[in-house]
Structure formats: structure tokens, C-alpha cells
Amino acid sequence: MKELKTIRGMPDLYGLEVQAISFVEKTCEKVFRSFNFKEFRTPILENKSLFERSVGDTSDIIQKEMYELQDRKGENLCLRPEGTAGLVRALITNGLDDLEIKKYFYIGPMFRYERPQKGRKRQFVQAGIELIGDDSINADVEILQVAKIVLEQLSIPSELEINFIGDIECIENFRDYLRDYLQQYKDQIEEKLYFRLLRNPIRALDSKDEKIKDIIKDARPISDFFTEEQKTRFEDIKSLLDSLEINYKVNPNLVRGLDYYTGLVFEFTNNNLGAQNAILGGGRYDNLIADLGGNKIPATGFALGVDRLAEIVVTNLDNSGIFLGSLDSKSKAYAQKLGFKLRSNNPTLNVETYLGNANLNKQLKKADSFGFKFVIIIGQEELNSGVFKLKSLSNTAEDQDMTEKELLEKFS
Ligand code: HAM
């Protein structure tokens, strides 16, 4: 039989890792709902052409990252690499592309055939929101507020980078300019890269290639191609962010890797994950719904990498519940009784009534490995006296002697 193995970049998830992932997902859902975003689930499989028409056929995703397959009838399908295109497809196919403002969120697996490394997997979870049908700067700012609150609730330090890329005409003019500009350096750029850049020269702005970085430094910024109206809009967005005390840095090279963006684009970064520092990204996509055959409706949104955020929170995850250890069978029976009372008193409290036969030190280690903050180890002495030592494993609180009644009060 062939050796059993997981597929590269698609690890099984268990222990603290999945605890952190689930915590991030729940936090996202809570915050999304608090802004009245409603859940939308689309299938994991879509027609491949959906992404070619939205994400763009010169993007990395289409060029080299798609998981493609044919079904039994020869339809070209793929595992979704991101959530926006599927949601827009769903709006159109369900007749939801009307003028009503709609707010949707999704949390689910996405697939990209990238080289796996810290913070980068081939199957990963995105949590995203899409605000459909409002072209005001308040919509742009609302989604930034959602992002900010999610990151705050997860206690993840981050920096917000924003840029404004105008409309399709502005982007096209800028592309034409960049093509001419790059042509002067044709001899200095590796041939394959040069021709790839000619197809979508905007990618030169966030290229990782040192030579390109050097060349592009002296190019004119996209803001030179803004209309007066676009200039004002970007200024207005910045003023609104200032008044809401949302800190940001303007990064004129931030262009994002997907073709559907127009107007405001942004990314939140965090330095804990080395090269994979983008933890959340998004922006406005006012043409995508019409481009895919729906009505002309503006939209904006973002998605965050749940696995990426989980890798950052995993270190500060703790378990505020209680570990009830025991040293003999009578104590174990008492621990089960006490555990039952604690849980009935407080259904959200996490109580582990230890089932094995390890000694006291091993039980303490076990409690620590689960991340518990509090431990009680019950033995004959405790049963006789009715007083239990509540041990704190967090270094922040002192150990305390408590009766059963006091314990039930403390953890209610
Ligand atoms: P994106 O920037 O391609 O945008 O992905 C959003 C987030 O997904 C990234 O910031 C990153 O945290 C996470 N991510 C991407 N690739 C991987 C990977 N291989 N492993 C782990 N995490 C990853 C989008 O997908 C757009 N649909 C966002 C959007 C929604 N724009 C408007 N609405």
C-alpha cells in the first residue's frame, strides 16, 4: 500500500493550533455580525473561468496557483483561491445584484498552489466581508473599522497601509505610462520578467525583484493620473480616517495582486510572520459585478488569513477554565461531582476532570499544556478538610485556599 501522507501545504489541524484558528473564526464572526454583516456560503468548487474573468489572467493566482480539475463531463472547475469572485457570482446567479445595500461575510477554506512556508499554506481559511451597493467613502471606512476591531479583539498589533488607484481609465493610463517607462530599461530586465511586466506593468510596483524595485523608484506615481474628483476622494477618505483616529500610512506602491480593484486599496501588516506579513487585504471593486455580467453596482470588502492570524495569537492563547486533578478513586468521584456543579453553574466554563492515573506533578504539567489558568488537585486531605488549594498557573495570581461554596461562587 502507498505510504499515507497529507498533501503538501495542507496540514491536519489539532491541539492549540486548531484552538487558535477556531478562536480567530469566532472573533471574526462576532465582530462581522456586530456590524450587521450576514453570512453567505458559496461552494468551494467554481468554474475556472470565473476567476480568469475577475482575479485577472496575468495575476499570480491564475498564472500558477490554481487547483484545477475536470469533472466527469469535462467541465473545467477549480478550488476557489479567494472568496470575492464566488460571492459576486452568487449575487448575480441569485438575482441579488439590485441597488439595495447588502453586507455579507464568509469564513471558509481557500486553495492556492503556493510554496508553503511560515504563514503560507495551500489550503487556508479566509474570513471576509463584502459591502455591496454603496459607493460612499463611509463604506470604505466602515470596512476598515471592521478590520480594526477584529485585530484589536485578537490583540494583534498591526499597521494599516492604504493607497488609491483611481478608476479603470486612470489605471489604464498609468499602465500605458509604465509600459513606456519600463521599455527604457528593457536591456536591464530579465526577458521573461520583462514580458510578464509588459502584460500587467502595475505589478512592477510591488515586485520583489531588486532590479525592478530600483528601476521603479523613479517612475511617476499613480496619483499623477488622478482626476480632480479622485484626488478629492482620496483626501476625504484620509480626513475621515484621521477624524476616527484610525492610523494609516500611504503606500504608493500598494497595488494588490488581484485585477478587480479600483479606488481605495489597503493591507494590514504584522511582522511576526517574516515574509508573509500581510494579514488582511482588500479594497473597492466597483466594476466587478458588471464585468461578470451583473448590474453596475459598487462594492468594497476585505479578507483576512485566519491561519496567519492564528499563528500570531497562538502564543497568547490561554484557557481561563479549571483543571480538576485527583490522586485516588474517591477523589476522582468527588472531582466529577464538583466538575458537574461548576459546569451547571456556568455552562461556558471549561472544566477538565482528569481521568488518568498520573502523579501530581504530571497532572500539573498536563493542565499547563492545555493552557489552563487554574488547577485543583484533590486528594484525601482535601476531602477530609473540605478546603481546596486553587493553584494559579498564570504567575499573575496567588494560590488560594477555598471551600466548595467559594469555588462555585468564583467560577459562576
Ligand atoms: P488577498 O490579499 O489575496 O485578498 O488575501 C487576503 C488574505 O488571505 C491575505 O492578507 C492573507 O492573510 C491570506 N492569505 C492569502 N494567501 C494565503 C496563503 N497561501 N496562506 C495563508 N493565508 C493566505 C483576497 O483574497 C481578496 N478576495 C480580499 C477582498 C475581499 N477584497 C475585496 N473583498
Short mmCIF file of C-alpha atoms and ligand atoms in Angstrom, two decimals:
data_model
loop_
_atom_site.label_atom_id
_atom_site.label_comp_id
_atom_site.label_asym_id
_atom_site.label_seq_id
_atom_site.Cartn_x
_atom_site.Cartn_y
_atom_site.Cartn_z
CA MET A 1 0.00 0.00 0.00
CA LYS A 2 1.19 3.52 -0.73
CA GLU A 3 2.51 5.39 2.29
CA LEU A 4 -0.19 7.53 3.98
CA LYS A 5 0.60 11.22 3.93
CA THR A 6 -1.00 14.63 4.00
CA ILE A 7 -0.86 16.82 0.92
CA ARG A 8 1.91 19.44 0.99
CA GLY A 9 0.71 22.76 2.37
CA MET A 10 -2.49 21.18 3.75
CA PRO A 11 -1.65 20.09 7.29
CA ASP A 12 -4.06 18.41 9.68
CA LEU A 13 -5.03 20.76 12.46
CA TYR A 14 -5.30 19.80 16.11
CA GLY A 15 -4.29 20.90 19.60
CA LEU A 16 -3.51 24.56 20.27
CA GLU A 17 -3.31 25.28 16.55
CA VAL A 18 -6.93 24.46 15.85
CA GLN A 19 -7.95 26.13 19.12
CA ALA A 20 -6.35 29.34 17.88
CA ILE A 21 -7.95 29.01 14.43
CA SER A 22 -11.36 28.47 15.91
CA PHE A 23 -10.86 31.43 18.26
CA VAL A 24 -9.99 33.69 15.31
CA GLU A 25 -13.00 32.45 13.32
CA LYS A 26 -15.38 33.04 16.22
CA THR A 27 -13.97 36.50 16.90
CA CYS A 28 -14.37 37.43 13.23
CA GLU A 29 -17.94 36.19 13.12
CA LYS A 30 -18.81 38.11 16.30
CA VAL A 31 -17.37 41.37 15.00
CA PHE A 32 -18.84 40.95 11.48
CA ARG A 33 -22.29 40.35 12.97
CA SER A 34 -21.91 43.37 15.26
CA PHE A 35 -21.70 45.50 12.08
CA ASN A 36 -24.80 43.66 10.77
CA PHE A 37 -22.97 41.65 8.11
CA LYS A 38 -24.90 38.46 7.25
CA GLU A 39 -23.36 35.11 6.45
CA PHE A 40 -23.12 33.94 2.84
CA ARG A 41 -21.79 30.49 1.89
CA THR A 42 -20.72 29.70 -1.64
CA PRO A 43 -19.33 26.37 -2.88
CA ILE A 44 -15.66 25.52 -2.78
CA LEU A 45 -15.74 24.49 -6.45
CA GLU A 46 -16.43 27.10 -9.13
CA ASN A 47 -15.91 27.31 -12.87
CA LYS A 48 -12.30 28.17 -13.58
CA SER A 49 -13.38 30.93 -15.97
CA LEU A 50 -14.95 32.86 -13.07
CA PHE A 51 -11.50 33.58 -11.67
CA GLU A 52 -9.91 34.26 -15.05
CA ARG A 53 -12.55 36.95 -15.59
CA SER A 54 -12.27 38.51 -12.12
CA VAL A 55 -8.90 37.98 -10.47
CA GLY A 56 -7.27 38.55 -13.87
CA ASP A 57 -5.33 36.22 -16.13
CA THR A 58 -1.99 37.94 -15.55
CA SER A 59 -2.28 37.55 -11.76
CA ASP A 60 -0.11 35.04 -9.85
CA ILE A 61 -3.28 33.21 -8.84
CA ILE A 62 -4.26 32.42 -12.44
CA GLN A 63 -0.73 32.05 -13.74
CA LYS A 64 0.47 29.47 -11.25
CA GLU A 65 -1.66 28.96 -8.14
CA MET A 66 -4.96 27.41 -9.21
CA TYR A 67 -6.04 23.90 -8.23
CA GLU A 68 -7.78 22.90 -11.42
CA LEU A 69 -9.79 19.81 -12.24
CA GLN A 70 -12.25 18.49 -14.77
CA ASP A 71 -15.47 16.86 -13.67
CA ARG A 72 -16.83 13.72 -15.39
CA LYS A 73 -18.45 15.81 -18.09
CA GLY A 74 -15.21 17.65 -18.86
CA GLU A 75 -16.20 20.97 -17.20
CA ASN A 76 -13.15 22.98 -16.16
CA LEU A 77 -13.52 23.64 -12.45
CA CYS A 78 -11.20 24.84 -9.74
CA LEU A 79 -10.97 25.03 -5.98
CA ARG A 80 -11.68 28.64 -5.08
CA PRO A 81 -8.49 30.66 -4.48
CA GLU A 82 -10.42 33.53 -2.82
CA GLY A 83 -13.94 34.47 -1.79
CA THR A 84 -14.89 37.69 -3.57
CA ALA A 85 -15.41 36.31 -7.09
CA GLY A 86 -17.62 33.47 -5.83
CA LEU A 87 -19.73 35.85 -3.79
CA VAL A 88 -20.20 38.19 -6.74
CA ARG A 89 -21.09 35.23 -8.95
CA ALA A 90 -23.65 34.20 -6.33
CA LEU A 91 -25.18 37.70 -6.19
CA ILE A 92 -25.72 37.58 -9.94
CA THR A 93 -26.95 34.00 -10.17
CA ASN A 94 -29.40 34.56 -7.29
CA GLY A 95 -30.68 37.89 -8.63
CA LEU A 96 -29.25 39.78 -5.66
CA ASP A 97 -27.43 42.37 -7.77
CA ASP A 98 -30.05 45.04 -7.14
CA LEU A 99 -29.50 48.53 -5.76
CA GLU A 100 -30.17 47.63 -2.14
CA ILE A 101 -27.10 47.93 0.12
CA LYS A 102 -26.03 44.45 1.25
CA LYS A 103 -23.44 43.32 3.74
CA TYR A 104 -22.17 39.75 3.66
CA PHE A 105 -19.44 37.79 5.39
CA TYR A 106 -17.89 34.40 4.77
CA ILE A 107 -15.46 32.18 6.62
CA GLY A 108 -14.12 29.16 4.77
CA PRO A 109 -11.25 27.34 3.10
CA MET A 110 -9.44 28.72 0.05
CA PHE A 111 -6.77 27.00 -2.06
CA ARG A 112 -3.64 28.37 -3.69
CA TYR A 113 -0.77 26.34 -5.09
CA GLU A 114 1.95 28.48 -3.49
CA ARG A 115 5.25 27.42 -1.97
CA PRO A 116 4.36 26.57 1.65
CA GLN A 117 6.22 28.43 4.37
CA LYS A 118 5.51 30.09 7.71
CA GLY A 119 2.14 31.85 7.34
CA ARG A 120 1.54 30.40 3.89
CA LYS A 121 -0.40 27.24 3.16
CA ARG A 122 -2.05 25.69 0.13
CA GLN A 123 -5.33 25.22 1.97
CA PHE A 124 -6.04 28.12 4.29
CA VAL A 125 -9.09 29.79 5.76
CA GLN A 126 -10.17 33.28 4.86
CA ALA A 127 -12.69 35.34 6.79
CA GLY A 128 -14.00 38.14 4.64
CA ILE A 129 -16.69 40.78 4.32
CA GLU A 130 -18.17 42.37 1.22
CA LEU A 131 -20.19 45.58 1.37
CA ILE A 132 -22.25 45.73 -1.81
CA GLY A 133 -24.13 48.67 -3.30
CA ASP A 134 -22.62 51.73 -1.61
CA ASP A 135 -20.03 53.88 -3.33
CA SER A 136 -19.61 56.37 -0.48
CA ILE A 137 -16.38 56.86 1.42
CA ASN A 138 -18.30 55.85 4.53
CA ALA A 139 -18.49 52.33 3.12
CA ASP A 140 -14.71 52.34 2.57
CA VAL A 141 -14.24 53.48 6.13
CA GLU A 142 -16.78 51.07 7.61
CA ILE A 143 -14.87 48.04 6.37
CA LEU A 144 -11.64 49.48 7.76
CA GLN A 145 -13.39 49.88 11.10
CA VAL A 146 -14.45 46.23 11.00
CA ALA A 147 -10.87 45.16 10.23
CA LYS A 148 -9.50 47.34 13.01
CA ILE A 149 -11.89 45.93 15.60
CA VAL A 150 -11.21 42.31 14.62
CA LEU A 151 -7.46 42.85 15.01
CA GLU A 152 -7.94 44.73 18.27
CA GLN A 153 -10.11 41.97 19.71
CA LEU A 154 -7.45 39.44 18.80
CA SER A 155 -4.79 41.73 20.37
CA ILE A 156 -2.77 41.59 17.17
CA PRO A 157 -0.60 44.65 16.61
CA SER A 158 -0.79 45.80 13.01
CA GLU A 159 -0.06 48.61 10.62
CA LEU A 160 -2.55 49.81 8.06
CA GLU A 161 -1.24 50.75 4.61
CA ILE A 162 -3.56 52.39 2.13
CA ASN A 163 -3.38 53.52 -1.47
CA PHE A 164 -5.78 54.90 -4.03
CA ILE A 165 -5.69 53.62 -7.59
CA GLY A 166 -8.44 55.65 -9.29
CA ASP A 167 -10.85 54.13 -11.80
CA ILE A 168 -10.30 51.85 -14.81
CA GLU A 169 -9.36 54.79 -17.03
CA CYS A 170 -6.80 56.03 -14.52
CA ILE A 171 -5.36 52.53 -14.13
CA GLU A 172 -5.17 52.09 -17.93
CA ASN A 173 -3.39 55.44 -18.38
CA PHE A 174 -0.96 54.52 -15.64
CA ARG A 175 -0.36 51.10 -17.25
CA ASP A 176 0.40 52.73 -20.61
CA TYR A 177 2.79 55.13 -18.94
CA LEU A 178 4.55 52.31 -17.04
CA ARG A 179 4.91 50.24 -20.22
CA ASP A 180 6.73 53.13 -21.88
CA TYR A 181 8.75 53.75 -18.76
CA LEU A 182 9.85 50.09 -18.44
CA GLN A 183 10.80 49.98 -22.09
CA GLN A 184 13.76 52.27 -21.38
CA TYR A 185 15.13 49.57 -19.09
CA LYS A 186 14.41 46.60 -21.34
CA ASP A 187 18.09 45.59 -21.55
CA GLN A 188 18.46 45.54 -17.79
CA ILE A 189 15.44 43.31 -17.05
CA GLU A 190 15.41 39.54 -17.41
CA GLU A 191 13.47 38.77 -20.61
CA LYS A 192 10.70 36.60 -19.18
CA LEU A 193 10.04 39.03 -16.36
CA TYR A 194 10.07 41.95 -18.79
CA PHE A 195 7.37 40.43 -20.98
CA ARG A 196 5.30 39.48 -17.93
CA LEU A 197 5.51 43.07 -16.72
CA LEU A 198 4.52 44.42 -20.11
CA ARG A 199 1.26 42.47 -19.83
CA ASN A 200 0.50 43.99 -16.44
CA PRO A 201 3.10 46.67 -15.69
CA ILE A 202 1.42 47.68 -12.43
CA ARG A 203 2.91 44.57 -10.84
CA ALA A 204 6.30 46.26 -11.16
CA LEU A 205 5.27 48.41 -8.19
CA ASP A 206 5.19 45.56 -5.69
CA SER A 207 7.78 43.36 -7.40
CA LYS A 208 10.17 41.51 -5.09
CA ASP A 209 12.92 41.66 -7.75
CA GLU A 210 15.69 44.03 -6.57
CA LYS A 211 16.41 45.33 -10.09
CA ILE A 212 12.74 46.17 -10.68
CA LYS A 213 12.48 47.80 -7.27
CA ASP A 214 15.40 50.01 -8.22
CA ILE A 215 14.01 50.87 -11.65
CA ILE A 216 10.51 51.65 -10.44
CA LYS A 217 11.73 54.06 -7.74
CA ASP A 218 11.92 56.89 -10.26
CA ALA A 219 8.63 56.23 -12.04
CA ARG A 220 5.75 58.68 -11.66
CA PRO A 221 3.18 57.62 -9.02
CA ILE A 222 -0.37 56.64 -9.97
CA SER A 223 -1.61 59.78 -8.20
CA ASP A 224 -0.26 61.80 -11.15
CA PHE A 225 -3.05 60.23 -13.20
CA PHE A 226 -5.94 61.08 -10.85
CA THR A 227 -8.77 63.34 -11.92
CA GLU A 228 -9.63 66.22 -9.57
CA GLU A 229 -12.56 64.19 -8.29
CA GLN A 230 -10.32 61.22 -7.47
CA LYS A 231 -7.82 63.45 -5.69
CA THR A 232 -10.60 64.88 -3.55
CA ARG A 233 -12.00 61.47 -2.79
CA PHE A 234 -8.67 60.17 -1.53
CA GLU A 235 -8.20 63.31 0.58
CA ASP A 236 -11.72 62.89 2.00
CA ILE A 237 -11.05 59.26 2.91
CA LYS A 238 -7.85 60.26 4.70
CA SER A 239 -9.62 63.05 6.61
CA LEU A 240 -12.37 60.69 7.68
CA LEU A 241 -9.81 58.15 8.89
CA ASP A 242 -7.99 60.93 10.77
CA SER A 243 -11.19 62.04 12.45
CA LEU A 244 -11.88 58.45 13.51
CA GLU A 245 -8.31 58.18 14.82
CA ILE A 246 -7.55 55.24 12.53
CA ASN A 247 -3.81 55.37 11.90
CA TYR A 248 -2.52 54.57 8.42
CA LYS A 249 0.43 55.00 6.15
CA VAL A 250 0.01 55.83 2.47
CA ASN A 251 2.00 53.33 0.40
CA PRO A 252 2.00 54.43 -3.25
CA ASN A 253 3.35 51.01 -4.26
CA LEU A 254 0.44 49.10 -2.76
CA VAL A 255 -1.44 47.73 -5.77
CA ARG A 256 -2.66 44.28 -4.58
CA GLY A 257 -2.35 41.11 -6.62
CA LEU A 258 -5.90 40.88 -7.95
CA ASP A 259 -7.14 42.75 -11.01
CA TYR A 260 -10.58 43.79 -9.88
CA TYR A 261 -9.64 46.69 -7.62
CA THR A 262 -10.38 50.37 -8.20
CA GLY A 263 -10.26 53.29 -5.74
CA LEU A 264 -9.15 52.63 -2.19
CA VAL A 265 -6.99 49.54 -1.58
CA PHE A 266 -5.41 48.56 1.71
CA GLU A 267 -3.47 45.97 3.66
CA PHE A 268 -2.87 45.38 7.35
CA THR A 269 0.58 44.02 8.13
CA ASN A 270 2.21 42.42 11.15
CA ASN A 271 5.87 41.50 11.41
CA ASN A 272 5.60 38.21 13.33
CA LEU A 273 5.43 36.02 10.24
CA GLY A 274 8.51 37.06 8.32
CA ALA A 275 7.85 37.43 4.61
CA GLN A 276 4.13 36.71 4.95
CA ASN A 277 3.42 39.98 6.72
CA ALA A 278 0.08 40.73 5.02
CA ILE A 279 -2.56 39.56 7.45
CA LEU A 280 -5.58 41.26 5.87
CA GLY A 281 -6.16 42.87 2.49
CA GLY A 282 -8.93 44.38 0.47
CA GLY A 283 -10.35 47.37 -1.29
CA ARG A 284 -13.00 48.68 -3.61
CA TYR A 285 -14.11 46.81 -6.72
CA ASP A 286 -16.74 48.97 -8.40
CA ASN A 287 -16.64 47.23 -11.81
CA LEU A 288 -16.50 43.55 -10.91
CA ILE A 289 -20.24 42.87 -10.63
CA ALA A 290 -20.90 44.44 -14.05
CA ASP A 291 -17.80 42.82 -15.56
CA LEU A 292 -19.16 39.42 -14.57
CA GLY A 293 -22.49 40.15 -16.23
CA GLY A 294 -24.46 41.67 -13.35
CA ASN A 295 -25.75 45.18 -12.81
CA LYS A 296 -23.35 48.09 -12.35
CA ILE A 297 -23.07 48.10 -8.58
CA PRO A 298 -20.21 49.44 -6.46
CA ALA A 299 -18.65 47.25 -3.78
CA THR A 300 -15.82 47.04 -1.31
CA GLY A 301 -14.51 44.43 1.11
CA PHE A 302 -11.59 42.60 2.63
CA ALA A 303 -10.41 39.14 3.60
CA LEU A 304 -8.05 38.12 6.35
CA GLY A 305 -5.96 35.00 6.64
CA VAL A 306 -7.39 33.10 9.60
CA ASP A 307 -4.42 30.69 9.75
CA ARG A 308 -1.99 33.59 9.64
CA LEU A 309 -3.70 35.39 12.49
CA ALA A 310 -3.97 32.12 14.43
CA GLU A 311 -0.20 31.67 14.21
CA ILE A 312 0.20 35.04 15.89
CA VAL A 313 -2.44 34.58 18.61
CA VAL A 314 -1.43 31.01 19.39
CA THR A 315 1.26 32.17 21.77
CA ASN A 316 -1.04 34.27 23.89
CA LEU A 317 -3.96 31.86 23.97
CA ASP A 318 -4.93 30.84 27.46
CA ASN A 319 -7.68 28.82 28.96
CA SER A 320 -9.43 30.58 31.78
CA GLY A 321 -11.18 27.37 32.87
CA ILE A 322 -10.20 24.98 35.61
CA PHE A 323 -8.39 21.63 35.68
CA LEU A 324 -9.63 19.29 38.43
CA GLY A 325 -6.99 16.67 39.13
CA SER A 326 -7.32 13.79 41.59
CA LEU A 327 -5.00 11.37 43.36
CA ASP A 328 -7.23 8.33 44.04
CA SER A 329 -10.60 6.90 43.07
CA LYS A 330 -12.59 8.61 45.85
CA SER A 331 -11.10 11.99 44.96
CA LYS A 332 -11.82 11.33 41.30
CA ALA A 333 -15.50 10.69 42.06
CA TYR A 334 -15.60 13.93 44.07
CA ALA A 335 -13.86 15.83 41.25
CA GLN A 336 -16.51 14.61 38.81
CA LYS A 337 -19.26 15.77 41.17
CA LEU A 338 -17.59 19.18 41.63
CA GLY A 339 -16.96 19.48 37.89
CA PHE A 340 -20.63 18.82 37.22
CA LYS A 341 -21.68 21.55 39.67
CA LEU A 342 -19.19 24.05 38.23
CA ARG A 343 -20.42 23.42 34.68
CA SER A 344 -24.11 23.63 35.68
CA ASN A 345 -23.35 26.91 37.41
CA ASN A 346 -21.53 28.30 34.38
CA PRO A 347 -22.12 26.43 31.10
CA THR A 348 -19.36 28.32 29.28
CA LEU A 349 -16.68 27.42 31.82
CA ASN A 350 -14.15 24.87 30.56
CA VAL A 351 -13.66 22.21 33.22
CA GLU A 352 -11.38 19.22 32.74
CA THR A 353 -11.96 16.44 35.26
CA TYR A 354 -8.77 14.46 34.91
CA LEU A 355 -9.35 10.78 34.05
CA GLY A 356 -5.86 9.21 34.14
CA ASN A 357 -3.67 7.97 36.98
CA ALA A 358 -0.64 10.25 36.69
CA ASN A 359 1.11 11.67 39.77
CA LEU A 360 0.61 15.22 41.00
CA ASN A 361 3.47 16.76 39.01
CA LYS A 362 2.41 15.14 35.77
CA GLN A 363 -1.15 16.35 36.28
CA LEU A 364 0.11 19.91 36.81
CA LYS A 365 2.13 19.64 33.59
CA LYS A 366 -0.90 18.35 31.74
CA ALA A 367 -3.02 21.26 32.99
CA ASP A 368 -0.32 23.65 31.83
CA SER A 369 -0.08 22.02 28.39
CA PHE A 370 -3.84 22.54 27.93
CA GLY A 371 -3.33 26.20 28.79
CA PHE A 372 -5.44 26.13 31.98
CA LYS A 373 -5.02 29.08 34.32
CA PHE A 374 -6.36 27.31 37.39
CA VAL A 375 -5.80 23.84 38.85
CA ILE A 376 -7.09 21.98 41.88
CA ILE A 377 -5.58 18.61 42.69
CA ILE A 378 -7.87 16.69 45.04
CA GLY A 379 -6.58 14.04 47.47
CA GLN A 380 -7.62 12.52 50.83
CA GLU A 381 -6.51 15.62 52.75
CA GLU A 382 -8.77 17.92 50.73
CA LEU A 383 -11.70 15.51 51.01
CA ASN A 384 -11.32 15.40 54.80
CA SER A 385 -10.91 19.14 55.33
CA GLY A 386 -13.29 20.37 52.62
CA VAL A 387 -10.66 23.00 51.73
CA PHE A 388 -9.04 23.00 48.27
CA LYS A 389 -5.89 24.73 47.04
CA LEU A 390 -6.73 26.71 43.91
CA LYS A 391 -3.39 26.86 42.15
CA SER A 392 -2.81 29.59 39.61
CA LEU A 393 -0.63 28.65 36.64
CA SER A 394 -0.52 32.14 35.18
CA ASN A 395 2.03 33.74 37.55
CA THR A 396 -0.30 36.69 37.97
CA ALA A 397 -2.41 35.42 40.86
CA GLU A 398 -1.58 33.85 44.22
CA ASP A 399 -2.66 30.33 45.19
CA GLN A 400 -5.80 30.39 47.34
CA ASP A 401 -7.42 28.00 49.83
CA MET A 402 -11.14 27.74 49.09
CA THR A 403 -14.20 25.76 50.12
CA GLU A 404 -16.52 24.21 47.56
CA LYS A 405 -19.03 27.03 48.06
CA GLU A 406 -16.36 29.67 47.45
CA LEU A 407 -15.18 27.85 44.33
CA LEU A 408 -18.69 27.71 42.92
CA GLU A 409 -19.07 31.44 43.53
CA LYS A 410 -15.72 32.32 41.98
CA PHE A 411 -16.37 30.40 38.77
CA SER A 412 -20.07 31.21 38.33
P1 HAM B 1 -5.75 38.51 -0.68
O1 HAM B 1 -4.87 39.64 -0.27
O2 HAM B 1 -5.32 37.69 -1.84
O3 HAM B 1 -7.18 39.13 -0.95
O4 HAM B 1 -5.96 37.53 0.55
C1 HAM B 1 -6.42 38.03 1.81
C2 HAM B 1 -5.64 37.42 2.94
O5 HAM B 1 -5.65 35.99 2.86
C3 HAM B 1 -4.14 37.76 2.94
O6 HAM B 1 -3.91 39.03 3.53
C4 HAM B 1 -3.56 36.64 3.78
O7 HAM B 1 -3.65 36.96 5.17
C5 HAM B 1 -4.47 35.46 3.48
N1 HAM B 1 -3.79 34.53 2.56
C6 HAM B 1 -3.64 34.65 1.23
N2 HAM B 1 -2.94 33.60 0.73
C7 HAM B 1 -2.65 32.80 1.78
C8 HAM B 1 -1.95 31.55 1.93
N3 HAM B 1 -1.44 30.91 0.89
N4 HAM B 1 -1.84 31.02 3.18
C9 HAM B 1 -2.38 31.65 4.25
N5 HAM B 1 -3.05 32.82 4.17
C10 HAM B 1 -3.19 33.39 2.96
C11 HAM B 1 -8.28 38.42 -1.34
O8 HAM B 1 -8.33 37.22 -1.39
C12 HAM B 1 -9.47 39.30 -1.67
N6 HAM B 1 -10.58 38.42 -2.06
C13 HAM B 1 -9.84 40.17 -0.49
C14 HAM B 1 -11.02 41.04 -0.76
C15 HAM B 1 -12.30 40.84 -0.35
N7 HAM B 1 -11.01 42.14 -1.47
C16 HAM B 1 -12.25 42.65 -1.52
N8 HAM B 1 -13.01 41.86 -0.85
#
